[in-house]
Amino acid sequence: MEAENDNKKQGWTLIDNVISCILLVYAGIVTAFICPIVFLCFFYTAAPIMLFSTEFRKFVMKIMARAGNLQFITCVRITGIKVMMSGDGLERLTDCRALLLPNHLGLFDHFIFMTAADSFGVNAVGRWIFVIYNMWIYSPLGWLWSSYGNYFIDSVPPHKRAQTLHSLRRHFDRIYHEVDLRWLCLYPEGSRLFLIQKRNSEFEKKRGLPPLTNCAYPRLGAALSAIKVLGPDPNNPLKSNNGKGPPLEYLVDVTLGYPDGNILPLNEIFMSAWRNGGGKPFAIHYEIFKMDPKWKDEEELKNFLFDRYQKKDKLLESYYKTGSFSSESKEAQFPSDMILIGFHILIMGLFALLVIFLLSFVY
């Protein structure tokens, strides 16, 4: 009897594995190729109108940012993963200009960040841009991100740093107020933690800084560039430093945590979650600070951020011991399944029409 039950369990395990593989392959293909291709076609079809109408351009970018976010959330929803939020509520910042600085642990960070942010509504996720590592730039997903203003950046040698940051400042100056953006998001550590721990350790010893275990001291280049262009003007805090519009009002220190500090590759996170009914939840913690005009000075910003990351390291240490950032954590809410299913039906239908259209030129 026990042998028969074991055989049944093995049979169900095999079925579960097959189903999970099919769903994850589907989610991966739609995320990386189908969804970006459909919306790139939409973007370039609408491009002539966007040239003459800034309002229409804002509308298109808002739709594309929202759609991209829904696809990331769908991947999380399929596997049953939960994201717990704690700290300051970002609900009051949905229509505010803010610089968000998450720590960087793994490729799943983006899924955590987007799933949590969706709880704050379309005004937040539809008017944000990211500074992203350029490993994605030559993929359809990267082309989609670029189309609505995200900026790709790579690790650069010291002699090219000034040129790279100048290009980044020009991007902020050109796009932020032109299309009325709100949240500017970047990972100030520069790369995933496991890739930079050795370099960070050398940096700590060289500067005589307290050692960090669970995060790395932030690089200042991208954050400082954002503040120099978009931060409040010390002479007139109601204007940004570039003089083109209202300034960034807040800096949000975002802390991401993985269950037990176990930072798995992206595919293993999804497979493990599927097999374990979602597994332990991931977590995100927010702390909001009023933007200080003094942070335009590199030394002032360094002092503030280095202090924050020392506190972040202790916060993460506590999280890994207790499994929670706060006793008042709440679960990030997903859009309804009907919205997610409807979104996928729409995407697959549009993709099918696109394929039929292209094939009409062949046959």
CSV table of C-alpha atoms in Angstrom, one decimal:
chain,number,residue,atom,x,y,z
A,1,MET,CA,0.0,0.0,0.0
A,2,GLU,CA,2.8,2.4,0.9
A,3,ALA,CA,4.6,1.5,-2.3
A,4,GLU,CA,1.5,2.4,-4.2
A,5,ASN,CA,1.1,5.7,-2.5
A,6,ASP,CA,4.8,6.5,-3.2
A,7,ASN,CA,4.2,5.7,-6.9
A,8,LYS,CA,1.2,8.1,-6.9
A,9,LYS,CA,3.3,10.8,-5.3
A,10,GLN,CA,6.1,10.4,-7.8
A,11,GLY,CA,3.5,10.5,-10.6
A,12,TRP,CA,2.0,13.8,-9.3
A,13,THR,CA,5.5,15.2,-8.8
A,14,LEU,CA,6.4,14.4,-12.4
A,15,ILE,CA,3.1,16.1,-13.6
A,16,ASP,CA,3.8,19.1,-11.4
A,17,ASN,CA,7.3,19.4,-12.8
A,18,VAL,CA,6.0,19.2,-16.4
A,19,ILE,CA,3.3,21.8,-15.8
A,20,SER,CA,5.7,24.1,-14.0
A,21,CYS,CA,8.2,23.9,-16.9
A,22,ILE,CA,5.5,24.6,-19.5
A,23,LEU,CA,4.2,27.6,-17.5
A,24,LEU,CA,7.6,29.0,-16.8
A,25,VAL,CA,8.7,28.6,-20.4
A,26,TYR,CA,5.5,30.3,-21.5
A,27,ALA,CA,6.1,33.2,-19.0
A,28,GLY,CA,9.7,33.5,-20.1
A,29,ILE,CA,8.9,33.7,-23.8
A,30,VAL,CA,6.0,36.1,-23.4
A,31,THR,CA,8.1,38.4,-21.0
A,32,ALA,CA,11.3,38.4,-23.1
A,33,PHE,CA,9.9,38.3,-26.7
A,34,ILE,CA,6.1,38.3,-27.4
A,35,CYS,CA,5.0,41.2,-25.1
A,36,PRO,CA,8.0,43.4,-26.1
A,37,ILE,CA,7.5,42.8,-29.8
A,38,VAL,CA,3.8,43.6,-29.6
A,39,PHE,CA,4.3,46.8,-27.8
A,40,LEU,CA,7.3,47.9,-29.9
A,41,CYS,CA,5.0,47.6,-32.9
A,42,PHE,CA,2.4,49.6,-31.1
A,43,PHE,CA,5.1,52.2,-30.2
A,44,TYR,CA,6.4,52.6,-33.7
A,45,THR,CA,3.0,52.7,-35.2
A,46,ALA,CA,2.1,55.5,-32.8
A,47,ALA,CA,5.5,57.3,-33.3
A,48,PRO,CA,4.3,59.7,-36.0
A,49,ILE,CA,1.6,61.1,-33.8
A,50,MET,CA,3.9,61.2,-30.8
A,51,LEU,CA,6.2,63.6,-32.8
A,52,PHE,CA,3.5,66.2,-32.8
A,53,SER,CA,1.7,65.5,-29.5
A,54,THR,CA,3.5,65.4,-26.2
A,55,GLU,CA,0.3,64.4,-24.4
A,56,PHE,CA,-0.2,61.5,-26.7
A,57,ARG,CA,3.4,60.5,-26.1
A,58,LYS,CA,2.8,60.5,-22.4
A,59,PHE,CA,-0.3,58.4,-22.9
A,60,VAL,CA,1.6,55.8,-24.9
A,61,MET,CA,4.5,55.6,-22.5
A,62,LYS,CA,2.1,55.2,-19.6
A,63,ILE,CA,0.4,52.3,-21.4
A,64,MET,CA,3.7,50.6,-22.2
A,65,ALA,CA,5.2,51.0,-18.7
A,66,ARG,CA,2.0,49.6,-17.2
A,67,ALA,CA,1.9,46.6,-19.6
A,68,GLY,CA,5.5,45.7,-18.9
A,69,ASN,CA,4.8,45.8,-15.2
A,70,LEU,CA,1.7,43.5,-15.6
A,71,GLN,CA,3.9,40.9,-17.4
A,72,PHE,CA,6.4,40.8,-14.6
A,73,ILE,CA,3.6,40.5,-12.1
A,74,THR,CA,2.1,37.6,-14.0
A,75,CYS,CA,5.3,35.7,-13.7
A,76,VAL,CA,5.2,36.2,-9.9
A,77,ARG,CA,1.5,35.3,-9.7
A,78,ILE,CA,1.9,32.1,-11.7
A,79,THR,CA,4.3,30.7,-9.1
A,80,GLY,CA,2.4,31.8,-6.1
A,81,ILE,CA,5.3,33.9,-4.7
A,82,LYS,CA,4.3,36.5,-2.1
A,83,VAL,CA,6.0,39.9,-1.5
A,84,MET,CA,5.7,41.5,1.9
A,85,MET,CA,5.9,45.3,2.2
A,86,SER,CA,6.8,47.3,5.3
A,87,GLY,CA,8.1,50.7,6.4
A,88,ASP,CA,6.8,54.0,5.1
A,89,GLY,CA,3.8,53.8,2.8
A,90,LEU,CA,4.5,55.0,-0.7
A,91,GLU,CA,0.8,55.6,-1.4
A,92,ARG,CA,1.3,59.3,-0.7
A,93,LEU,CA,4.2,59.5,-3.3
A,94,THR,CA,2.3,58.1,-6.3
A,95,ASP,CA,2.0,61.6,-7.8
A,96,CYS,CA,5.2,62.9,-6.4
A,97,ARG,CA,8.7,63.2,-7.9
A,98,ALA,CA,11.0,60.8,-6.1
A,99,LEU,CA,14.4,59.1,-6.4
A,100,LEU,CA,14.1,55.4,-5.4
A,101,LEU,CA,17.3,53.5,-4.4
A,102,PRO,CA,17.0,49.7,-3.9
A,103,ASN,CA,19.8,47.5,-2.9
A,104,HIS,CA,20.7,44.9,-5.6
A,105,LEU,CA,20.8,41.2,-4.7
A,106,GLY,CA,19.8,39.3,-7.8
A,107,LEU,CA,17.9,39.3,-11.0
A,108,PHE,CA,14.6,38.7,-9.1
A,109,ASP,CA,14.9,42.2,-7.5
A,110,HIS,CA,13.0,43.7,-10.4
A,111,PHE,CA,10.1,41.3,-9.9
A,112,ILE,CA,9.9,42.2,-6.2
A,113,PHE,CA,10.1,45.9,-6.9
A,114,MET,CA,7.5,45.9,-9.6
A,115,THR,CA,5.0,43.6,-7.8
A,116,ALA,CA,5.1,45.8,-4.7
A,117,ALA,CA,5.0,49.1,-6.7
A,118,ASP,CA,1.9,48.0,-8.5
A,119,SER,CA,0.0,48.2,-5.2
A,120,PHE,CA,0.4,52.0,-5.4
A,121,GLY,CA,-1.5,52.3,-8.7
A,122,VAL,CA,-1.0,53.3,-12.3
A,123,ASN,CA,0.2,56.8,-11.5
A,124,ALA,CA,3.3,55.3,-10.0
A,125,VAL,CA,4.2,52.5,-12.4
A,126,GLY,CA,3.1,54.4,-15.5
A,127,ARG,CA,5.4,57.4,-15.0
A,128,TRP,CA,8.7,55.9,-13.8
A,129,ILE,CA,12.0,55.2,-15.4
A,130,PHE,CA,14.9,53.0,-14.5
A,131,VAL,CA,18.6,53.1,-14.9
A,132,ILE,CA,19.4,49.5,-15.9
A,133,TYR,CA,22.5,47.4,-16.4
A,134,ASN,CA,22.9,46.9,-20.2
A,135,MET,CA,22.8,43.1,-20.2
A,136,TRP,CA,19.2,43.5,-21.6
A,137,ILE,CA,19.8,46.2,-24.2
A,138,TYR,CA,20.1,43.9,-27.2
A,139,SER,CA,16.9,41.9,-26.5
A,140,PRO,CA,13.3,42.8,-27.4
A,141,LEU,CA,12.7,43.5,-23.7
A,142,GLY,CA,15.6,45.9,-23.7
A,143,TRP,CA,14.3,47.7,-26.8
A,144,LEU,CA,10.9,48.0,-25.1
A,145,TRP,CA,12.4,49.5,-22.0
A,146,SER,CA,14.4,51.9,-24.1
A,147,SER,CA,11.4,53.1,-26.0
A,148,TYR,CA,9.7,54.6,-22.9
A,149,GLY,CA,12.8,56.2,-21.4
A,150,ASN,CA,14.8,53.7,-19.4
A,151,TYR,CA,18.5,54.2,-19.6
A,152,PHE,CA,21.0,51.4,-20.0
A,153,ILE,CA,24.4,51.7,-18.3
A,154,ASP,CA,27.5,49.4,-18.0
A,155,SER,CA,30.5,49.2,-15.8
A,156,VAL,CA,32.9,51.7,-17.2
A,157,PRO,CA,36.7,52.2,-16.8
A,158,PRO,CA,37.7,55.3,-14.8
A,159,HIS,CA,38.8,57.2,-17.9
A,160,LYS,CA,35.2,57.0,-19.3
A,161,ARG,CA,33.3,57.7,-16.1
A,162,ALA,CA,32.9,61.4,-16.7
A,163,GLN,CA,31.7,60.9,-20.2
A,164,THR,CA,29.2,58.2,-19.2
A,165,LEU,CA,27.8,60.3,-16.4
A,166,HIS,CA,27.5,63.3,-18.7
A,167,SER,CA,25.5,61.2,-21.1
A,168,LEU,CA,23.3,60.1,-18.2
A,169,ARG,CA,22.7,63.7,-17.0
A,170,ARG,CA,21.7,64.7,-20.5
A,171,HIS,CA,19.2,61.9,-20.6
A,172,PHE,CA,17.6,63.0,-17.3
A,173,ASP,CA,17.6,66.6,-18.5
A,174,ARG,CA,16.0,65.7,-21.8
A,175,ILE,CA,13.2,63.3,-20.9
A,176,TYR,CA,12.2,63.8,-17.2
A,177,HIS,CA,10.1,67.0,-17.4
A,178,GLU,CA,9.3,66.6,-21.1
A,179,VAL,CA,7.0,63.6,-20.5
A,180,ASP,CA,6.1,64.5,-16.9
A,181,LEU,CA,7.7,61.6,-15.1
A,182,ARG,CA,7.5,60.9,-11.4
A,183,TRP,CA,9.7,58.1,-10.0
A,184,LEU,CA,13.3,57.6,-11.0
A,185,CYS,CA,14.7,54.2,-9.9
A,186,LEU,CA,18.2,52.9,-9.9
A,187,TYR,CA,20.4,50.4,-8.1
A,188,PRO,CA,23.2,52.5,-6.6
A,189,GLU,CA,25.5,49.5,-5.7
A,190,GLY,CA,26.2,49.2,-9.4
A,191,SER,CA,25.7,45.4,-9.6
A,192,ARG,CA,24.4,42.3,-7.9
A,193,LEU,CA,25.9,41.8,-4.4
A,194,PHE,CA,27.6,38.5,-5.0
A,195,LEU,CA,29.4,40.0,-8.0
A,196,ILE,CA,30.9,43.0,-6.1
A,197,GLN,CA,31.5,41.7,-2.6
A,198,LYS,CA,35.2,41.3,-3.1
A,199,ARG,CA,35.6,44.8,-4.6
A,200,ASN,CA,33.4,46.3,-1.9
A,201,SER,CA,35.6,44.6,0.8
A,202,GLU,CA,38.7,46.2,-0.8
A,203,PHE,CA,36.9,49.6,-0.9
A,204,GLU,CA,36.0,49.3,2.8
A,205,LYS,CA,39.6,48.6,3.8
A,206,LYS,CA,41.0,51.3,1.7
A,207,ARG,CA,38.6,53.9,3.1
A,208,GLY,CA,38.6,52.6,6.7
A,209,LEU,CA,34.8,52.1,6.5
A,210,PRO,CA,32.8,49.7,8.7
A,211,PRO,CA,32.5,46.4,6.8
A,212,LEU,CA,29.1,45.5,5.3
A,213,THR,CA,27.9,41.9,4.9
A,214,ASN,CA,24.4,42.0,3.4
A,215,CYS,CA,24.8,45.0,1.0
A,216,ALA,CA,27.6,47.1,-0.5
A,217,TYR,CA,28.5,50.7,-0.2
A,218,PRO,CA,26.7,52.6,-3.1
A,219,ARG,CA,28.4,54.2,-6.0
A,220,LEU,CA,27.5,57.8,-6.1
A,221,GLY,CA,27.7,58.5,-9.9
A,222,ALA,CA,24.1,57.8,-11.1
A,223,ALA,CA,22.3,59.1,-7.9
A,224,LEU,CA,24.4,62.2,-7.9
A,225,SER,CA,23.8,62.8,-11.6
A,226,ALA,CA,20.0,62.6,-11.0
A,227,ILE,CA,20.2,65.0,-8.1
A,228,LYS,CA,22.5,67.5,-9.9
A,229,VAL,CA,19.9,67.7,-12.8
A,230,LEU,CA,16.6,67.1,-11.1
A,231,GLY,CA,17.2,67.8,-7.4
A,232,PRO,CA,15.9,71.0,-5.7
A,233,ASP,CA,17.8,74.1,-6.6
A,234,PRO,CA,19.5,75.4,-3.3
A,235,ASN,CA,18.5,79.0,-4.3
A,236,ASN,CA,14.9,78.1,-5.2
A,237,PRO,CA,13.8,74.7,-3.8
A,238,LEU,CA,10.6,74.8,-5.9
A,239,LYS,CA,12.6,74.4,-9.1
A,240,SER,CA,14.9,71.6,-10.2
A,241,ASN,CA,18.6,72.2,-10.7
A,242,ASN,CA,18.1,72.2,-14.5
A,243,GLY,CA,15.4,74.8,-14.2
A,244,LYS,CA,12.9,73.0,-16.4
A,245,GLY,CA,10.3,72.1,-13.9
A,246,PRO,CA,9.5,70.9,-10.3
A,247,PRO,CA,12.3,69.0,-8.6
A,248,LEU,CA,12.6,65.6,-7.1
A,249,GLU,CA,10.9,65.9,-3.7
A,250,TYR,CA,11.8,62.7,-2.0
A,251,LEU,CA,14.5,60.1,-1.8
A,252,VAL,CA,13.3,56.6,-0.9
A,253,ASP,CA,15.7,54.1,0.5
A,254,VAL,CA,14.4,50.7,-0.6
A,255,THR,CA,15.6,47.5,1.0
A,256,LEU,CA,15.0,44.2,-0.7
A,257,GLY,CA,15.2,40.9,1.2
A,258,TYR,CA,15.3,37.2,0.0
A,259,PRO,CA,14.1,34.4,2.3
A,260,ASP,CA,16.9,33.2,4.5
A,261,GLY,CA,19.3,35.3,2.4
A,262,ASN,CA,19.3,32.6,-0.3
A,263,ILE,CA,19.9,34.4,-3.6
A,264,LEU,CA,19.2,31.8,-6.3
A,265,PRO,CA,19.3,32.2,-10.1
A,266,LEU,CA,16.1,33.4,-11.6
A,267,ASN,CA,15.0,30.1,-13.0
A,268,GLU,CA,15.6,28.3,-9.7
A,269,ILE,CA,13.6,30.9,-7.8
A,270,PHE,CA,10.6,30.3,-10.0
A,271,MET,CA,10.9,26.5,-10.0
A,272,SER,CA,11.4,26.3,-6.3
A,273,ALA,CA,8.4,28.6,-5.6
A,274,TRP,CA,6.2,26.5,-7.9
A,275,ARG,CA,7.2,23.2,-6.2
A,276,ASN,CA,6.7,24.7,-2.7
A,277,GLY,CA,3.4,26.5,-3.2
A,278,GLY,CA,5.1,29.9,-3.4
A,279,GLY,CA,7.6,29.1,-0.7
A,280,LYS,CA,8.6,31.8,1.9
A,281,PRO,CA,7.7,35.4,1.0
A,282,PHE,CA,10.2,37.9,-0.3
A,283,ALA,CA,10.2,41.3,1.3
A,284,ILE,CA,10.6,45.0,0.6
A,285,HIS,CA,11.0,47.8,3.1
A,286,TYR,CA,10.7,51.6,2.4
A,287,GLU,CA,12.1,54.6,4.2
A,288,ILE,CA,11.2,58.1,2.8
A,289,PHE,CA,13.4,61.2,3.2
A,290,LYS,CA,12.7,64.7,2.1
A,291,MET,CA,15.2,65.6,-0.7
A,292,ASP,CA,17.9,67.8,0.7
A,293,PRO,CA,19.4,70.5,-1.6
A,294,LYS,CA,22.8,69.8,0.1
A,295,TRP,CA,22.9,66.4,-1.6
A,296,LYS,CA,24.0,68.1,-4.8
A,297,ASP,CA,27.4,68.2,-3.2
A,298,GLU,CA,29.1,64.8,-3.6
A,299,GLU,CA,30.5,64.7,0.0
A,300,GLU,CA,27.1,65.5,1.5
A,301,LEU,CA,25.4,62.7,-0.5
A,302,LYS,CA,28.2,60.3,0.3
A,303,ASN,CA,27.8,60.9,4.0
A,304,PHE,CA,24.1,60.4,3.9
A,305,LEU,CA,24.1,57.3,1.7
A,306,PHE,CA,27.0,55.6,3.4
A,307,ASP,CA,25.2,56.0,6.7
A,308,ARG,CA,22.0,54.7,5.2
A,309,TYR,CA,23.7,51.6,3.9
A,310,GLN,CA,25.3,50.8,7.2
A,311,LYS,CA,21.8,50.9,8.7
A,312,LYS,CA,20.5,48.9,5.7
A,313,ASP,CA,23.1,46.2,6.5
A,314,LYS,CA,21.9,45.9,10.0
A,315,LEU,CA,18.3,45.9,8.9
A,316,LEU,CA,19.0,43.0,6.5
A,317,GLU,CA,20.9,41.1,9.2
A,318,SER,CA,17.8,41.3,11.4
A,319,TYR,CA,15.6,40.3,8.5
A,320,TYR,CA,17.6,37.2,7.8
A,321,LYS,CA,17.3,36.2,11.5
A,322,THR,CA,13.6,36.9,11.9
A,323,GLY,CA,12.2,36.5,8.4
A,324,SER,CA,10.6,39.9,8.5
A,325,PHE,CA,11.5,43.6,8.3
A,326,SER,CA,8.6,44.5,10.5
A,327,SER,CA,5.8,43.0,12.6
A,328,GLU,CA,3.5,45.3,10.6
A,329,SER,CA,4.4,44.0,7.2
A,330,LYS,CA,1.5,43.6,4.7
A,331,GLU,CA,1.3,41.5,1.6
A,332,ALA,CA,1.5,43.3,-1.8
A,333,GLN,CA,-1.8,42.9,-3.6
A,334,PHE,CA,-1.9,41.6,-7.2
A,335,PRO,CA,-4.2,42.9,-9.9
A,336,SER,CA,-7.2,40.5,-10.2
A,337,ASP,CA,-6.7,37.3,-12.2
A,338,MET,CA,-9.3,38.5,-14.7
A,339,ILE,CA,-7.1,41.5,-15.5
A,340,LEU,CA,-4.0,39.4,-15.9
A,341,ILE,CA,-5.8,36.7,-18.0
A,342,GLY,CA,-7.4,39.4,-20.1
A,343,PHE,CA,-4.0,41.1,-20.6
A,344,HIS,CA,-2.5,37.8,-21.8
A,345,ILE,CA,-5.5,37.1,-24.2
A,346,LEU,CA,-5.0,40.6,-25.6
A,347,ILE,CA,-1.2,40.2,-26.0
A,348,MET,CA,-1.5,36.7,-27.6
A,349,GLY,CA,-4.3,37.9,-29.9
A,350,LEU,CA,-2.3,41.0,-31.1
A,351,PHE,CA,0.8,38.8,-31.6
A,352,ALA,CA,-1.2,36.3,-33.7
A,353,LEU,CA,-2.5,39.2,-35.9
A,354,LEU,CA,1.0,40.5,-36.3
A,355,VAL,CA,2.3,37.0,-37.4
A,356,ILE,CA,-0.6,36.7,-39.8
A,357,PHE,CA,0.1,40.1,-41.2
A,358,LEU,CA,3.8,39.3,-41.7
A,359,LEU,CA,3.0,35.9,-43.3
A,360,SER,CA,0.7,37.7,-45.8
A,361,PHE,CA,3.8,39.1,-47.4
A,362,VAL,CA,5.4,35.7,-47.7
A,363,TYR,CA,2.5,33.7,-49.2
